[in-house]
Short mmCIF file of C-alpha atoms in Angstrom, two decimals:
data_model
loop_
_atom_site.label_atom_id
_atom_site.label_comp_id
_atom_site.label_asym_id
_atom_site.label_seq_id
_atom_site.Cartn_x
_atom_site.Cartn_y
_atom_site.Cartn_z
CA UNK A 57 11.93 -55.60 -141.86
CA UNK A 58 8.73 -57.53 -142.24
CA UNK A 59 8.44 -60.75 -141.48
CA UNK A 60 5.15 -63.70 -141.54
CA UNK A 61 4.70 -65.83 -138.56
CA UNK A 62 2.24 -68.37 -140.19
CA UNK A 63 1.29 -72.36 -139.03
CA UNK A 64 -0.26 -75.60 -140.59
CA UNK A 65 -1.92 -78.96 -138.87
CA UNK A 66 1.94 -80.04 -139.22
CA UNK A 67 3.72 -77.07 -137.15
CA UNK A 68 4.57 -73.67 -137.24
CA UNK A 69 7.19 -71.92 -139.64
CA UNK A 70 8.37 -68.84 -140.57
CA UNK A 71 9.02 -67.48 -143.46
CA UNK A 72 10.19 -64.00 -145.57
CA UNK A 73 7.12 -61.51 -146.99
CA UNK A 74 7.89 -62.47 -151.21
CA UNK A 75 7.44 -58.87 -151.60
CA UNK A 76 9.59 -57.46 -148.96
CA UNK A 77 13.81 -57.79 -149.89
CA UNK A 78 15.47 -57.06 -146.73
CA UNK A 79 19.14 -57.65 -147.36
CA UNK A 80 20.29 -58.13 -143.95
CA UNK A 81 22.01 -60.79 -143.12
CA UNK A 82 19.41 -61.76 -140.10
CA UNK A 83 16.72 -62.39 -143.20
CA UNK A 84 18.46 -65.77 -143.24
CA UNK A 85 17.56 -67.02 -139.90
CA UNK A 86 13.85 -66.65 -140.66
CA UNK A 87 14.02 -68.57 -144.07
CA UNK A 88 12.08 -71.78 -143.70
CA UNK A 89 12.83 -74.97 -145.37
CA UNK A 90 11.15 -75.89 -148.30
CA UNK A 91 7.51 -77.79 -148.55
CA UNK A 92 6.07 -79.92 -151.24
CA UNK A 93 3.66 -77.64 -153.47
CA UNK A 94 0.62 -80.17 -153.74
CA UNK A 95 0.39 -80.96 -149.94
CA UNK A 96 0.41 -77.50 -149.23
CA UNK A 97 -2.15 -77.16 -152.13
CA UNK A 98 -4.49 -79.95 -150.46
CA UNK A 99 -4.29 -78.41 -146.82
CA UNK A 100 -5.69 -75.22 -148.00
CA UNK A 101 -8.49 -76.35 -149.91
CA UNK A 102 -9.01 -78.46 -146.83
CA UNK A 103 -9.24 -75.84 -144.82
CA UNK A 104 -11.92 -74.27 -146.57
CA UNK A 105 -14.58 -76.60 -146.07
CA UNK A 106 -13.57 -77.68 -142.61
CA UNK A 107 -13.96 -75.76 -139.19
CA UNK A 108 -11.33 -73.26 -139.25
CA UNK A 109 -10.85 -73.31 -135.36
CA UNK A 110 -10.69 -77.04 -135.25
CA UNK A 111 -7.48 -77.93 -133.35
CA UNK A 112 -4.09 -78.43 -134.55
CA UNK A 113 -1.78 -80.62 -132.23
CA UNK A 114 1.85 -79.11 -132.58
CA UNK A 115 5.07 -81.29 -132.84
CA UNK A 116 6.60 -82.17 -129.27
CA UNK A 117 9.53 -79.76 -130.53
CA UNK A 118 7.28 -76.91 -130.81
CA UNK A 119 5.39 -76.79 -127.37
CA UNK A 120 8.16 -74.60 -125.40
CA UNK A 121 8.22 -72.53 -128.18
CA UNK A 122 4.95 -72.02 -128.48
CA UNK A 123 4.07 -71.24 -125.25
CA UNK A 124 6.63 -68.77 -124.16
CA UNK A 125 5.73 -66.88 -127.59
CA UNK A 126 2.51 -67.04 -126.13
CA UNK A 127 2.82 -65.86 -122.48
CA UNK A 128 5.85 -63.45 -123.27
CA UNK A 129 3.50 -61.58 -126.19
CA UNK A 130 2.79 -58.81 -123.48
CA UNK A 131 6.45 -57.27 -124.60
CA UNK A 132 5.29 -57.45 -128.10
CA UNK A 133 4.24 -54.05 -128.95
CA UNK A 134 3.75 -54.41 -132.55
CA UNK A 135 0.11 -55.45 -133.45
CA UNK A 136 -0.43 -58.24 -135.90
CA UNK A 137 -2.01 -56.58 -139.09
CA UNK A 138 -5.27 -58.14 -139.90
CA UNK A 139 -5.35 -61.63 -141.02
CA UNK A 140 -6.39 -62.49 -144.71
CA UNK A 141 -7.25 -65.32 -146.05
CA UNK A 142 -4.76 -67.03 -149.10
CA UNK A 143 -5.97 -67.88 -152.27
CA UNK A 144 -5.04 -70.55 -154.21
CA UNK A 145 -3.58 -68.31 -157.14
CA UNK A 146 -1.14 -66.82 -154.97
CA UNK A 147 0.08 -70.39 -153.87
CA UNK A 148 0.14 -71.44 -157.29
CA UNK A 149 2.15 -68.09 -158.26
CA UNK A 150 4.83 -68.36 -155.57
CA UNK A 151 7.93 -70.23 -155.26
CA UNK A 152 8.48 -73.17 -153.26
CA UNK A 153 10.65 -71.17 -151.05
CA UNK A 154 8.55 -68.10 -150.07
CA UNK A 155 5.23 -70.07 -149.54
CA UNK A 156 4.50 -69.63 -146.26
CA UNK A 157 2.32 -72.57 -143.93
CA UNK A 158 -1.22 -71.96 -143.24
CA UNK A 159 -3.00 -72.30 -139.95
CA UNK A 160 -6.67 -72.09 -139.82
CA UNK A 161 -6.06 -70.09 -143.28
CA UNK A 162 -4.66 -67.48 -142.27
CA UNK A 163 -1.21 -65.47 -141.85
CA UNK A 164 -0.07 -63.00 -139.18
CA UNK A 165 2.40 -60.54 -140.60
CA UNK A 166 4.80 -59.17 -138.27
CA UNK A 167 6.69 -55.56 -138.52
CA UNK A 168 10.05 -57.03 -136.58
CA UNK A 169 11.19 -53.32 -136.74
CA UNK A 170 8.49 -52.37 -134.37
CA UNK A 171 8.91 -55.55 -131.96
CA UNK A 172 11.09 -55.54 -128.45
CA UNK A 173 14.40 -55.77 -129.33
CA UNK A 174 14.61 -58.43 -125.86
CA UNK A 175 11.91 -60.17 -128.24
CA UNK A 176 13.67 -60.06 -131.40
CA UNK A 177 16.60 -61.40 -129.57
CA UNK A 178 14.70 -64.48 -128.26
CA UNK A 179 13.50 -65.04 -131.37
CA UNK A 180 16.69 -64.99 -133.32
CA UNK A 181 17.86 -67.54 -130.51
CA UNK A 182 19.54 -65.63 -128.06
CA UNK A 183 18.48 -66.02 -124.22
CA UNK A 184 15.89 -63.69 -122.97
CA UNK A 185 17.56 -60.88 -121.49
CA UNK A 186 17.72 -61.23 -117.69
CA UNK A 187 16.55 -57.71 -116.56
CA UNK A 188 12.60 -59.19 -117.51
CA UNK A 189 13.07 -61.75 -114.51
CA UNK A 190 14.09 -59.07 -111.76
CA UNK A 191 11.26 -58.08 -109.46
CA UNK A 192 9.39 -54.91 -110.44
CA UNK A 193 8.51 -54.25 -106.65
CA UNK A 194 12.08 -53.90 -106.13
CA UNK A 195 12.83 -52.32 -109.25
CA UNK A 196 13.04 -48.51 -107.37
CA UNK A 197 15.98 -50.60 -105.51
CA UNK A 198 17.33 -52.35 -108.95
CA UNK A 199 17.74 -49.16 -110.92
CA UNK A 200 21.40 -48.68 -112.27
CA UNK A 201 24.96 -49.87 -111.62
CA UNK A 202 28.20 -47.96 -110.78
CA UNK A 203 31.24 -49.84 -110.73
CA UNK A 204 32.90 -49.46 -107.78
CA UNK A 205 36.64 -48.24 -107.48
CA UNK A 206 38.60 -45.75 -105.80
CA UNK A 207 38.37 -43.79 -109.08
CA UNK A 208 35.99 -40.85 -108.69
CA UNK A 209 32.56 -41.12 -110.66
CA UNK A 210 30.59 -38.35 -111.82
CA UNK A 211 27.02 -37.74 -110.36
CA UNK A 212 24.36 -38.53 -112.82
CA UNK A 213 22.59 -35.54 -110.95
CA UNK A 214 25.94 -33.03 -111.36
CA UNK A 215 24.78 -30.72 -114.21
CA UNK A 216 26.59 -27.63 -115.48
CA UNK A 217 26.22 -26.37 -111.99
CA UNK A 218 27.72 -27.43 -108.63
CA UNK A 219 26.07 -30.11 -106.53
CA UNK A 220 24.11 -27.59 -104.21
CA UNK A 221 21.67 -28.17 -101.66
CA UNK A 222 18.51 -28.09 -103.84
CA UNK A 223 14.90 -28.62 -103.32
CA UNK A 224 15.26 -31.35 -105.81
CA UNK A 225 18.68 -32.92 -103.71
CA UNK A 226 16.26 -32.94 -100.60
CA UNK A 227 13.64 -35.39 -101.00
CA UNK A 228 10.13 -35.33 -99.39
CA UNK A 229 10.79 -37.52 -95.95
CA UNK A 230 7.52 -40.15 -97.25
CA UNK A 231 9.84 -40.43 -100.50
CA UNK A 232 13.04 -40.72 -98.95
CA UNK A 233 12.27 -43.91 -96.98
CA UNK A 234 9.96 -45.95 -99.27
CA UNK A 235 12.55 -48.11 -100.34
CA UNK A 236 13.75 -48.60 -96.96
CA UNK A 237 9.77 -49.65 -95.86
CA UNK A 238 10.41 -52.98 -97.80
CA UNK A 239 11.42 -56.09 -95.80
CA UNK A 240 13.53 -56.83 -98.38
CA UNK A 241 15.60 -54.13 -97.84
CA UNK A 242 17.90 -55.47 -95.28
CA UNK A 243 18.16 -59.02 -97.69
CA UNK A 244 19.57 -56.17 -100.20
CA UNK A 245 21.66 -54.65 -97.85
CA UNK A 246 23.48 -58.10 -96.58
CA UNK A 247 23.82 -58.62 -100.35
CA UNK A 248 26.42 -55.73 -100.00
CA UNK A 249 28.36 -57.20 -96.95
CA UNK A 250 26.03 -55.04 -94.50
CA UNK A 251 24.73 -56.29 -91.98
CA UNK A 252 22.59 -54.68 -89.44
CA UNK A 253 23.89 -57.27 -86.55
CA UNK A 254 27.16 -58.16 -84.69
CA UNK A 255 29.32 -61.15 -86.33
CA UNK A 256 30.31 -63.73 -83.90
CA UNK A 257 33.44 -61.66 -82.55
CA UNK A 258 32.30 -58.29 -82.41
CA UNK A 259 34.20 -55.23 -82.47
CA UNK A 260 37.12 -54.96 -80.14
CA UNK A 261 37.10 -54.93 -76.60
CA UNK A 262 38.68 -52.11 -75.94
CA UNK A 263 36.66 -50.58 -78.59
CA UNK A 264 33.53 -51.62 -76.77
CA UNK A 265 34.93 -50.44 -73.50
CA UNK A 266 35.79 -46.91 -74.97
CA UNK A 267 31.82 -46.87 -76.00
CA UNK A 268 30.44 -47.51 -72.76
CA UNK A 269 32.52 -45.22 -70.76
CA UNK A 270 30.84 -42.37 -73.05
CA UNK A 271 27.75 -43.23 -71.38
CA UNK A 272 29.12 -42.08 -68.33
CA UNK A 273 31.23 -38.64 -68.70
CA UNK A 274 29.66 -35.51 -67.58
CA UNK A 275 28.45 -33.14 -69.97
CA UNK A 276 26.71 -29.75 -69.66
CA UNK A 277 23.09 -29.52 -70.46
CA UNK A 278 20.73 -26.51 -71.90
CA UNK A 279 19.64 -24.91 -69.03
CA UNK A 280 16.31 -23.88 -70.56
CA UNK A 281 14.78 -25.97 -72.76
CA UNK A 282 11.83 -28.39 -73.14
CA UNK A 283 13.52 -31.24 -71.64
CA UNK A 284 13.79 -28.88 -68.68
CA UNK A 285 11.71 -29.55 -65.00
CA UNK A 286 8.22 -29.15 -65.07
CA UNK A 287 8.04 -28.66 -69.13
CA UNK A 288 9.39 -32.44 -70.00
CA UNK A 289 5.86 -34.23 -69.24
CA UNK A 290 4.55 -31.26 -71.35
CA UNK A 291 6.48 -31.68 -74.34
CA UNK A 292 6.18 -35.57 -74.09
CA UNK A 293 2.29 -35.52 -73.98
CA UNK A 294 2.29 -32.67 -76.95
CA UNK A 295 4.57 -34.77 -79.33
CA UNK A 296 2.89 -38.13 -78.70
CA UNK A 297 1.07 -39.48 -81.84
CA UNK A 298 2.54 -36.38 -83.96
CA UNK A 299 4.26 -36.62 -86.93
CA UNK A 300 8.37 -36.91 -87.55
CA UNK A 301 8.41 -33.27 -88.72
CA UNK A 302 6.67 -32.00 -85.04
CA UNK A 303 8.97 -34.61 -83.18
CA UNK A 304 12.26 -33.17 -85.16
CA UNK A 305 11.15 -29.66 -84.20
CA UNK A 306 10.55 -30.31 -80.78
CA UNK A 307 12.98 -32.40 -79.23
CA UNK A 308 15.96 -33.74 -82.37
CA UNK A 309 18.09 -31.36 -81.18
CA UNK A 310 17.85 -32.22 -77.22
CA UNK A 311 18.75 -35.95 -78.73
CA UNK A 312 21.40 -35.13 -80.63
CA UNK A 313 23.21 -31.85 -80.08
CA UNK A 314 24.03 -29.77 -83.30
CA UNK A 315 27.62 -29.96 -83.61
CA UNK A 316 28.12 -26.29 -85.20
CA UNK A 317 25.77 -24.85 -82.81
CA UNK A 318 28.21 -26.32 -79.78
CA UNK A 319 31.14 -24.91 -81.92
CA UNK A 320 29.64 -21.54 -82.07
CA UNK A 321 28.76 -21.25 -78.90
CA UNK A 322 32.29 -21.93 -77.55
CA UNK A 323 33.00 -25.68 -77.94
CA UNK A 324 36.24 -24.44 -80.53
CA UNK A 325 37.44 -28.21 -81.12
CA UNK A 326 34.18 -28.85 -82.92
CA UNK A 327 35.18 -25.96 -86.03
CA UNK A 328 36.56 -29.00 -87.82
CA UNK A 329 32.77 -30.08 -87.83
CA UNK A 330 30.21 -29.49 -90.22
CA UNK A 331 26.74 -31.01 -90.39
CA UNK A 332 23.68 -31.94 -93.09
CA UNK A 333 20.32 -31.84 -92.95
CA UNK A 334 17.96 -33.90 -94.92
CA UNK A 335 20.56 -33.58 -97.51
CA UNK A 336 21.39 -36.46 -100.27
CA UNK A 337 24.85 -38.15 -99.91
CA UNK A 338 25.39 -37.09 -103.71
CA UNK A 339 28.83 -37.50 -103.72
CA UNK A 340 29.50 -40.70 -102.23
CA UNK A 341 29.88 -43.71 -104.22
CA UNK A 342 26.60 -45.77 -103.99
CA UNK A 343 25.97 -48.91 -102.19
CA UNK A 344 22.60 -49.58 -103.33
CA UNK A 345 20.05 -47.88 -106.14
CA UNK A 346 19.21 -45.59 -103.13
CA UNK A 347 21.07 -42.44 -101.65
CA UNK A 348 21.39 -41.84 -98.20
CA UNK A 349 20.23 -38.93 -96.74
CA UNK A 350 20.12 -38.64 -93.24
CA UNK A 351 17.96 -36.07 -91.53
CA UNK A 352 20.88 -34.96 -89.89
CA UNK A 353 24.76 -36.10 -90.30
CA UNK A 354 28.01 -34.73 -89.20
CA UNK A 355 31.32 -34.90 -90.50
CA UNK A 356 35.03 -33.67 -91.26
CA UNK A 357 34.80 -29.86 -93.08
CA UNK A 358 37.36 -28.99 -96.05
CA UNK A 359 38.86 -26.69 -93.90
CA UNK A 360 39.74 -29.40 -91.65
CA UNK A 361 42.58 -30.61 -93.30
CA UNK A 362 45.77 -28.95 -94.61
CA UNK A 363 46.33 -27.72 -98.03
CA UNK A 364 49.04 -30.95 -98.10
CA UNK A 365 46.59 -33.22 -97.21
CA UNK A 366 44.17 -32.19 -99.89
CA UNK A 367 46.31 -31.70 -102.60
CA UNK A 368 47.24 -35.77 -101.71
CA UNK A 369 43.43 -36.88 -101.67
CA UNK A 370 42.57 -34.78 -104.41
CA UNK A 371 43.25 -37.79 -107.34
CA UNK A 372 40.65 -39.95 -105.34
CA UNK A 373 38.13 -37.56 -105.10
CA UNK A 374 38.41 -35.79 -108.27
CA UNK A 375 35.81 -32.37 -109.17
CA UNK A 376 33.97 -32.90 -106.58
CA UNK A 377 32.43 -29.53 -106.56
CA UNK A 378 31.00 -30.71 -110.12
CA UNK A 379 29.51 -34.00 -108.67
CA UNK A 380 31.97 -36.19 -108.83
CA UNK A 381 31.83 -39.39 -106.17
CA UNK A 382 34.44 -40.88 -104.28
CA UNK A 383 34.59 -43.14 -100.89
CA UNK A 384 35.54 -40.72 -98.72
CA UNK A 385 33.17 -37.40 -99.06
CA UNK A 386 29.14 -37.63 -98.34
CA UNK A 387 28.56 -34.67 -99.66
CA UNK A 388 30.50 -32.01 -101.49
CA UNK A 389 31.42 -30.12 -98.57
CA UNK A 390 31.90 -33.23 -96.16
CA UNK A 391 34.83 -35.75 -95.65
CA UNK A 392 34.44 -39.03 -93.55
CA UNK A 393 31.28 -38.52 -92.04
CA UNK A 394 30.76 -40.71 -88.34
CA UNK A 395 27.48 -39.99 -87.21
CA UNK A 396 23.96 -40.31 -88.45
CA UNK A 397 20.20 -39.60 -86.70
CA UNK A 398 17.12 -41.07 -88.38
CA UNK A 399 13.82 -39.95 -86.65
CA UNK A 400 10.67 -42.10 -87.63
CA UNK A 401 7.27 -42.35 -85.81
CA UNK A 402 4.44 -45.09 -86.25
CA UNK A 403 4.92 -48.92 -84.95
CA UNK A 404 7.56 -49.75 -87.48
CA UNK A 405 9.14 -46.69 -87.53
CA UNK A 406 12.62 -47.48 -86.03
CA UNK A 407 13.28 -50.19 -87.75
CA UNK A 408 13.06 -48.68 -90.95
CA UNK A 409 15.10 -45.54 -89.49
CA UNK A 410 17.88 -48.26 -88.13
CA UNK A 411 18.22 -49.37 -91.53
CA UNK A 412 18.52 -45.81 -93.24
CA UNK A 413 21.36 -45.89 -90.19
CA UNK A 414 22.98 -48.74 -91.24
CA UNK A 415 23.20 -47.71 -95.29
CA UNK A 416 24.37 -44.52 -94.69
CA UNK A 417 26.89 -45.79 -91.97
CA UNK A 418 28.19 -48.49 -93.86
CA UNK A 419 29.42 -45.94 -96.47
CA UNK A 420 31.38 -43.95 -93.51
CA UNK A 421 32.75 -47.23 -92.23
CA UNK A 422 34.00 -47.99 -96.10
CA UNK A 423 35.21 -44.35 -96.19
CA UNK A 424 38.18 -44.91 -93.20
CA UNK A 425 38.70 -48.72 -94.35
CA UNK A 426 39.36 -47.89 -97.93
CA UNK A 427 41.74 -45.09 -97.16
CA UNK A 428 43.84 -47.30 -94.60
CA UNK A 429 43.63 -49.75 -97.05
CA UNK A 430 45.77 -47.76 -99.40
CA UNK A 431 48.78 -47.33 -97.45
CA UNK A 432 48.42 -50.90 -96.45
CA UNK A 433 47.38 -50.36 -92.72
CA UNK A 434 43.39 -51.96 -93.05
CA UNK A 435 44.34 -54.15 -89.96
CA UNK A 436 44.50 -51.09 -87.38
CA UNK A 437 40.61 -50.10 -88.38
CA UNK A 438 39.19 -53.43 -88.26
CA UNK A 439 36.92 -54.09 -85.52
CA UNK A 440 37.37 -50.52 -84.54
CA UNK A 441 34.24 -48.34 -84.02
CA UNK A 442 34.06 -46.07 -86.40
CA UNK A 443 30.72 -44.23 -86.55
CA UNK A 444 27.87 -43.92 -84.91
CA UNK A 445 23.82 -43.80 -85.53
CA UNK A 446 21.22 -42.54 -83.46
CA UNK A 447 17.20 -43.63 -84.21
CA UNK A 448 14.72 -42.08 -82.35
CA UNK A 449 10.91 -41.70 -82.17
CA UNK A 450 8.89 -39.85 -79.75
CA UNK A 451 9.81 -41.78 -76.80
CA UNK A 452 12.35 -44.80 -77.80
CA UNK A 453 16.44 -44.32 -78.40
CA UNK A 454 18.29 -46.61 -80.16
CA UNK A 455 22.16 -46.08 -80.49
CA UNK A 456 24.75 -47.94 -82.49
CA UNK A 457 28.41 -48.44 -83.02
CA UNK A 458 29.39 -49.24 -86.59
CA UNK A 459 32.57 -51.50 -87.30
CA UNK A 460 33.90 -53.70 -90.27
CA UNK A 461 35.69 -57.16 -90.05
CA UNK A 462 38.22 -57.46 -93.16
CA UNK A 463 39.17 -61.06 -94.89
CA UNK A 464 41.29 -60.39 -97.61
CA UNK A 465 39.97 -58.63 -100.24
CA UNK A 466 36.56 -58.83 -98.62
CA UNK A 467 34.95 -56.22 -96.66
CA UNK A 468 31.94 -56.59 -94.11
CA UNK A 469 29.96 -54.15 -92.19
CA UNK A 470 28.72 -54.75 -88.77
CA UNK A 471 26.90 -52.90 -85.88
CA UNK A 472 26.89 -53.12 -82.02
CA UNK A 473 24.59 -52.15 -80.25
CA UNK A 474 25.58 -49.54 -77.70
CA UNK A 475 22.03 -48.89 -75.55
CA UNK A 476 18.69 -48.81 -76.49
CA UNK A 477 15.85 -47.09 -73.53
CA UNK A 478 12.58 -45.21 -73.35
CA UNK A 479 13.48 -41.77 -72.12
CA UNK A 480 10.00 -40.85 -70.86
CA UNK A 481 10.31 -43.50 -68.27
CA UNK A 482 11.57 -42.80 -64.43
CA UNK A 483 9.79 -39.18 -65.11
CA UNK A 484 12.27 -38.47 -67.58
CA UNK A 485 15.55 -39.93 -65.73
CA UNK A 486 17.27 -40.93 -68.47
CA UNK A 487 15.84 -37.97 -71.18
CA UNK A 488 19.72 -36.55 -71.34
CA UNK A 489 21.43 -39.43 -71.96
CA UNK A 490 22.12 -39.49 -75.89
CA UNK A 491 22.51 -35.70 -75.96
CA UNK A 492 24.97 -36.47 -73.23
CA UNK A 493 26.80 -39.09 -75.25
CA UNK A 494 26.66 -37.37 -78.43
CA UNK A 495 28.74 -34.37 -76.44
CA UNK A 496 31.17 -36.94 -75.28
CA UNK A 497 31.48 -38.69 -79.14
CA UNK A 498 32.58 -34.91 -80.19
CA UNK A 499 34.90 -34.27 -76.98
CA UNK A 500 36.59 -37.23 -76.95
CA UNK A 501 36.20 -39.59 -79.10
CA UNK A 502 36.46 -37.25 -82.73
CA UNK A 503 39.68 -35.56 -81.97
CA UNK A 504 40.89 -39.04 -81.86
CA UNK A 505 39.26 -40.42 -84.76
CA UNK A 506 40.35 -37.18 -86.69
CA UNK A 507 44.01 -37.64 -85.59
CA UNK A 508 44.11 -41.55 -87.38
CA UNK A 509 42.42 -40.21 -90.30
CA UNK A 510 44.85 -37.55 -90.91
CA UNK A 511 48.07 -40.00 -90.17
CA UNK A 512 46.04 -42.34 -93.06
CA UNK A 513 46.61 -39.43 -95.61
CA UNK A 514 49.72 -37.98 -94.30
CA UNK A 515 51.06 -41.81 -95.44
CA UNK A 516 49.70 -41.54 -98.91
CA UNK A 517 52.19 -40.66 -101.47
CA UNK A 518 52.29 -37.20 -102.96
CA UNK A 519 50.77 -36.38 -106.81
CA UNK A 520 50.09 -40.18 -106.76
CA UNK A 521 47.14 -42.04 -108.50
CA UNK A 522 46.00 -45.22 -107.69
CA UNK A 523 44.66 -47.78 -109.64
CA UNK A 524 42.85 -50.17 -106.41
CA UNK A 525 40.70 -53.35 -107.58
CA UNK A 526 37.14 -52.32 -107.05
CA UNK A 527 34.92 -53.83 -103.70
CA UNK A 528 33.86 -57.50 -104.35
CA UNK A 529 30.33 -56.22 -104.11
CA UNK A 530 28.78 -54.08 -106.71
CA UNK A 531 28.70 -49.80 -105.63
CA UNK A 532 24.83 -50.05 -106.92
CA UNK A 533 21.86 -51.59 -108.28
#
């Protein structure tokens, strides 16, 4: 469709090419209204002998107009053909209805095929479609939306195959946590009902009681390692200033014991365990544009759970070997997942891990809260811990609690803080405290956490399907 934007010293119009028939119906809404011949007739020969840039003062109607054509052209990709000048034989020729106004003599013909439909739209009346006003610096964070529901959604990254471990499902670490570098981030994040504070209550008391005395139980320690006498100072002078790939090498796993490894070396209550690395939360139902994917995560194995138990969450999680996402699996081969690490280095560094913490955590807070919430028991979870994040750098700890506070049909996420301490300090007093803790989260806490998950799905009704109103906040951007 091809359409001429033209103008005269008494406003702009718009009018239909005589030669172009274009028998849509949105022709109509670019038909002008009719202008005396000889007027028209005058202004042109006018024009002629008169300074064709001299200025044209548009009606008070016309100004708006004007200049948002002029300062949205930049989503205009169709070029104006070159301007020609109209001679008077063509005026004379046309009819009163397809003359078209003339500014400065000229007229710019427009190919409205070609333009931005978001243009086009504008033009035709319509408002200007609201994904122009959203930030672009927060557009990585802005990308797509997923309803959310307790209705399984397939991956957009599932593909013919399963959802693996790929080099393309682990991100490079710089990537991973760009979006989390912003400020803005945690704006986004309370946007969702996450906060990375404690509400005026916090979580329960004998919740917070439970938490502290896992500071104090014993727990057996590597006797050989680099946190050992006489090595510590070594390793704390070699990983100073290094990179988070040196500091995960060197000392992660002294922070934050490997659950299988504790499992196969004897610890049998931990085979219900499994744990990711650097691996993308695929199937998980999004909070935000941007996937988790902890640098190491632990969680509830298939195996876990009885065949009975499956067979009941299977219409909430759907093919999840295909990609599907649900609330209640990270990735496809873990359920409910309760603790997160995040290692960063640099002077901002935990603050950006804590809130790659409190994403990811916020999703295994919703997991247990949405599943209670089915068999109508919500209120026994809330203000309950129920997971856990560790951030750590090269010499700083940071350890969290994770809890949500339910009003109605509204869910909010919370953390407490649990202890926060330089282990290099003291000569290395405190240097086995969270590995220490972490033991004591999968002695005694997780066999307890496992046990109220498990009485959550032995209550759900057999070869059911559900039909629960979505979260009042959106799954993703």
């Amino acid at each position: 469709m091809v359409f001429h934007l033209t103008a005269e010293a008494g406003g702009k119009r718009e009018s239909e090419d005589p030669n172009h028939h274009d028998p849509s119906p949105s022709s109509s809404l670019f038909t002008s209204p009719q202008l005396n011949a000889a007027p028209r007739e005058q202004s042109r020969q006018n024009s002629s002998v008169t300074n064709k840039h001299s200025p044209v003062t548009p009606q008070p109607n016309q100004l708006k107009r004007s200049y948002e054509a002029e300062s949205l052209s930049v989503y205009v990709p169709a070029k104006p053909i070159l301007k020609r000048p109209r001679s008077s034989a063509d005026t004379a020729t046309a009819t009163p209805a397809s003359r078209e106004t003339q500014f400065d003599n000229t007229e710019i013909i427009f190919n409205l095929d070609s333009v931005n439909p978001g243009v086009l739209r504008w033009i035709q009346g319509d408002s200007w479609p609201k994904e122009y006003f959203e930030s672009k610096t927060m557009s990585h964070l802005l990308k797509k939306k997923l309803v959310a529901s307790l209705r399984r959604k397939r991956s957009e990254s599932s593909v013919s195959g399963a959802s693996s471990t790929t080099p393309s499902d682990q991100k490079p670490r710089e990537f991973k946590s760009a979006p989390y570098q912003d400020p803005r981030y945690l704006t986004l994040l309370q946007t969702k009902r996450s906060y990375m504070t404690e509400d005026g209550e916090g979580p329960r008391t004998e919740s917070r009681a439970f938490c502290r005395s896992l500071l104090t139980q014993d727990q057996d320690v590597p006797p050989t390692s680099r946190f050992s006498e006489g090595i510590f100072q070594l390793t704390c002078s070699r990983i100073n200033g290094r990179n988070e790939a040196k500091v995960i090498q060197d000392i992660t796993r002294l922070i934050v014991p490997s659950a299988e490894e504790l499992a196969d070396f004897g610890a049998k209550k931990l085979c219900c365990l499994v744990e990711s690395v650097n691996e993308g939360w695929n199937n998980s139902i999004p909070l935000t544009g941007t996937r988790p994917q902890p640098d190491y995560s632990v969680g509830f194995k298939r195996e876990a759970f009885s065949q009975e138990q499956l067979e009941k969450l299977a219409p909430l999680i759907g093919d999840f070997i295909f990609g599907d996402q649900c609330y209640f699996m990270a990735t496809y081969y873990m359920y409910f997942p309760f603790l997160t690490c995040e290692v960063k280095c640099g002077a901002a560094g935990l603050e950006i891990a804590n809130r790659q913490n409190a994403h990811s955590m916020t999703l295994a807070v919703r997991a247990v809260v949405e599943l209670f919430r089915l068999v109508k028991r919500e209120k026994e979870v809330e203000r309950e811990i129920l997971a856990f994040s560790v951030s750590h750098d090269n010499n700083i700890v940071q350890i969290y609690g994770h809890y949500a506070v339910i009003d109605g049909s509204n869910i909010s996420y919370y953390r407490h803080p649990i202890y926060s301490f330089d282990f290099t300090t003291l000569d290395g007093k405190e240097r086995w405290t969270t590995y220490k803790f972490t033991k004591s989260v999968y002695d005694t806490w997780m066999p307890m956490h496992f046990k109220r998950i498990c009485s959550a799905i032995d209550d759900l009704p057999a070869g059911a399907d559900f039909d629960v109103p979505p979260l009042p906040q959106d799954s993703g951007l």
